[in-house]
mmCIF file of C-alpha atoms in Angstrom:
data_model
loop_
_atom_site.group_PDB
_atom_site.id
_atom_site.type_symbol
_atom_site.label_atom_id
_atom_site.label_comp_id
_atom_site.label_asym_id
_atom_site.label_seq_id
_atom_site.Cartn_x
_atom_site.Cartn_y
_atom_site.Cartn_z
ATOM 1 C CA MET A 22 -17.340 -22.562 15.542
ATOM 2 C CA THR A 23 -13.981 -20.773 16.326
ATOM 3 C CA LEU A 24 -11.874 -22.213 13.965
ATOM 4 C CA LEU A 25 -9.387 -19.446 13.424
ATOM 5 C CA PRO A 26 -6.511 -19.829 16.310
ATOM 6 C CA THR A 27 -4.547 -16.576 16.559
ATOM 7 C CA PRO A 28 -1.290 -17.201 14.434
ATOM 8 C CA ARG A 29 2.007 -18.085 16.889
ATOM 9 C CA GLN A 30 4.703 -15.642 16.812
ATOM 10 C CA SER A 31 8.322 -16.617 16.823
ATOM 11 C CA ALA A 32 11.377 -15.172 18.262
ATOM 12 C CA ARG A 33 12.149 -14.994 14.385
ATOM 13 C CA GLY A 34 9.458 -12.647 13.552
ATOM 14 C CA ARG A 35 6.703 -13.019 10.668
ATOM 15 C CA ARG A 36 7.912 -14.891 7.800
ATOM 16 C CA PRO A 37 7.896 -12.774 4.115
ATOM 17 C CA ALA A 38 4.802 -12.971 2.184
ATOM 18 C CA ALA A 39 6.158 -13.921 -0.920
ATOM 19 C CA LEU A 40 6.948 -17.417 1.359
ATOM 20 C CA ALA A 41 2.771 -17.359 1.981
ATOM 21 C CA TRP A 42 2.240 -16.812 -1.397
ATOM 22 C CA ALA A 43 4.057 -19.595 -2.373
ATOM 23 C CA ALA A 44 2.750 -21.748 0.188
ATOM 24 C CA PHE A 45 -1.109 -20.917 -1.038
ATOM 25 C CA ALA A 46 0.089 -22.149 -4.635
ATOM 26 C CA LEU A 47 1.009 -25.404 -3.432
ATOM 27 C CA PHE A 48 -2.421 -26.088 -1.635
ATOM 28 C CA GLY A 49 -4.645 -23.744 -3.054
ATOM 29 C CA THR A 50 -7.974 -24.703 -3.456
ATOM 30 C CA ALA A 51 -7.734 -28.214 -5.090
ATOM 31 C CA GLY A 52 -9.858 -28.219 -7.833
ATOM 32 C CA ALA A 53 -12.180 -26.019 -6.719
ATOM 33 C CA ALA A 54 -13.390 -23.084 -9.109
ATOM 34 C CA ASP A 55 -11.586 -21.002 -7.186
ATOM 35 C CA HIS A 56 -13.427 -17.707 -7.403
ATOM 36 C CA CYS A 57 -11.232 -15.623 -5.188
ATOM 37 C CA ALA A 58 -8.254 -15.541 -7.857
ATOM 38 C CA GLY A 59 -9.280 -12.217 -9.066
ATOM 39 C CA SER A 60 -8.559 -10.785 -5.814
ATOM 40 C CA ALA A 61 -6.480 -7.553 -5.784
ATOM 41 C CA ASN A 62 -4.876 -7.649 -2.657
ATOM 42 C CA GLU A 63 -4.042 -9.758 0.516
ATOM 43 C CA THR A 64 -7.129 -7.924 1.797
ATOM 44 C CA THR A 65 -9.538 -8.841 -0.015
ATOM 45 C CA LEU A 66 -8.302 -12.831 -0.974
ATOM 46 C CA LEU A 67 -8.681 -12.698 2.837
ATOM 47 C CA THR A 68 -13.056 -11.494 2.705
ATOM 48 C CA CYS A 69 -13.110 -13.743 0.113
ATOM 49 C CA ARG A 70 -11.629 -16.757 1.703
ATOM 50 C CA HIS A 71 -13.583 -16.360 4.524
ATOM 51 C CA ALA A 72 -16.796 -16.040 3.477
ATOM 52 C CA ARG A 73 -16.330 -19.032 1.334
ATOM 53 C CA PHE A 74 -15.605 -21.148 4.420
ATOM 54 C CA ASP A 75 -18.576 -19.458 6.260
ATOM 55 C CA ASP A 76 -20.896 -20.217 3.060
ATOM 56 C CA ALA A 77 -19.285 -24.016 3.383
ATOM 57 C CA SER A 78 -20.334 -23.734 7.166
ATOM 58 C CA ARG A 79 -23.474 -22.701 6.964
ATOM 59 C CA ARG A 80 -24.568 -25.721 4.461
ATOM 60 C CA LEU A 81 -21.954 -28.245 6.331
ATOM 61 C CA GLU A 82 -24.743 -26.672 8.888
ATOM 62 C CA GLN A 83 -27.709 -27.567 7.434
ATOM 63 C CA ALA A 84 -26.683 -30.477 5.714
ATOM 64 C CA VAL A 85 -26.126 -31.860 9.504
ATOM 65 C CA GLU A 86 -29.589 -30.353 10.444
ATOM 66 C CA LYS A 87 -31.747 -32.105 8.411
ATOM 67 C CA LEU A 88 -29.703 -35.323 8.931
ATOM 68 C CA ARG A 89 -30.809 -34.427 12.678
ATOM 69 C CA GLN A 90 -34.106 -34.229 11.460
ATOM 70 C CA ARG A 91 -34.266 -37.848 9.547
ATOM 71 C CA TYR A 92 -32.708 -39.728 12.682
ATOM 72 C CA GLN A 93 -33.397 -38.182 15.855
ATOM 73 C CA ASP A 94 -36.691 -40.097 16.509
ATOM 74 C CA ASP A 95 -36.699 -42.647 14.066
ATOM 75 C CA GLU A 96 -33.130 -43.936 14.173
ATOM 76 C CA PRO A 97 -31.440 -42.639 17.576
ATOM 77 C CA ALA A 98 -28.544 -44.905 17.149
ATOM 78 C CA ARG A 99 -27.802 -43.255 14.208
ATOM 79 C CA TRP A 100 -28.540 -39.871 15.187
ATOM 80 C CA ALA A 101 -25.934 -40.123 18.106
ATOM 81 C CA LEU A 102 -23.246 -41.467 15.955
ATOM 82 C CA LEU A 103 -23.950 -39.207 13.142
ATOM 83 C CA SER A 104 -23.068 -36.650 16.410
ATOM 84 C CA ALA A 105 -20.176 -38.685 17.317
ATOM 85 C CA SER A 106 -19.051 -38.181 13.844
ATOM 86 C CA GLN A 107 -19.481 -34.636 13.892
ATOM 87 C CA ARG A 108 -17.279 -34.145 16.852
ATOM 88 C CA ALA A 109 -13.952 -35.762 15.885
ATOM 89 C CA TRP A 110 -14.546 -34.639 12.206
ATOM 90 C CA HIS A 111 -14.353 -30.889 13.746
ATOM 91 C CA SER A 112 -10.824 -31.999 15.630
ATOM 92 C CA HIS A 113 -9.992 -33.838 12.984
ATOM 93 C CA LEU A 114 -10.649 -30.445 10.540
ATOM 94 C CA GLN A 115 -8.775 -27.622 12.748
ATOM 95 C CA ALA A 116 -5.919 -30.481 13.633
ATOM 96 C CA GLU A 117 -5.097 -31.565 10.029
ATOM 97 C CA CYS A 118 -5.746 -27.896 9.539
ATOM 98 C CA ARG A 119 -3.258 -26.409 11.478
ATOM 99 C CA PHE A 120 -0.650 -29.041 9.954
ATOM 100 C CA ARG A 121 -1.185 -27.885 6.488
ATOM 101 C CA THR A 122 0.028 -24.301 7.201
ATOM 102 C CA TYR A 123 2.115 -24.783 9.917
ATOM 103 C CA GLU A 124 4.940 -23.794 7.574
ATOM 104 C CA SER A 125 3.466 -20.367 6.802
ATOM 105 C CA SER A 126 1.406 -19.675 10.416
ATOM 106 C CA THR A 127 3.654 -16.294 11.198
ATOM 107 C CA GLY A 128 3.217 -15.150 8.183
ATOM 108 C CA SER A 129 0.691 -12.450 7.255
ATOM 109 C CA ALA A 130 -1.026 -14.423 4.865
ATOM 110 C CA PHE A 131 -1.492 -17.199 7.462
ATOM 111 C CA GLN A 132 -5.263 -16.089 7.995
ATOM 112 C CA THR A 133 -5.558 -16.339 4.049
ATOM 113 C CA TYR A 134 -4.471 -20.135 4.248
ATOM 114 C CA LEU A 135 -6.344 -21.687 7.010
ATOM 115 C CA LEU A 136 -9.328 -21.192 6.125
ATOM 116 C CA THR A 137 -8.755 -21.958 2.349
ATOM 117 C CA CYS A 138 -8.090 -25.385 4.210
ATOM 118 C CA LEU A 139 -11.146 -25.105 6.836
ATOM 119 C CA ALA A 140 -13.114 -24.785 3.487
ATOM 120 C CA GLU A 141 -11.629 -26.904 1.598
ATOM 121 C CA LEU A 142 -12.614 -29.578 4.448
ATOM 122 C CA SER A 143 -15.406 -28.579 5.274
ATOM 123 C CA GLU A 144 -16.561 -29.137 1.559
ATOM 124 C CA GLN A 145 -15.222 -32.660 1.573
ATOM 125 C CA ARG A 146 -17.110 -32.955 4.176
ATOM 126 C CA LEU A 147 -20.757 -31.799 2.865
ATOM 127 C CA GLN A 148 -20.168 -34.119 0.040
ATOM 128 C CA ASP A 149 -19.524 -36.912 2.189
ATOM 129 C CA LEU A 150 -23.044 -36.181 4.229
ATOM 130 C CA ASP A 151 -24.690 -34.730 0.974
ATOM 131 C CA ARG A 152 -24.784 -39.016 0.089
ATOM 132 C CA VAL A 153 -25.065 -39.667 3.595
ATOM 133 C CA LEU A 154 -28.792 -37.887 2.394
ATOM 134 C CA ALA A 155 -29.278 -38.547 -1.126
ATOM 135 C CA GLN A 156 -29.647 -42.650 0.556
ATOM 136 C CA PRO A 157 -33.514 -43.271 1.189
#
């Protein structure tokens, strides 16, 4: 999954890092335990956010695989609907996170904010799929 676009460059150049850090405070980690909050600098924060997104993506792929195994043979129509839903969700994920991070898109912390958004929405989708998995 390629979700990390190259930051959009504007004629004005990069925005100050302070603006980016302020934006982070606004949409941070939406109630989840933030294991990255104690990061010493922007580089370690980015590394931590990337790990969080990678973990969420891996768990999401595992959930989809479990659902594929459940539905593909016995309920192919349901699997087709879930596959279509997952593709639409993926498009929504990219568009929503680009929208949410637009103001920081030319800042030095853009990737950190983008990864935060991608991880949060992926974790929310995982919760939705976990509810489906919990059904008999």
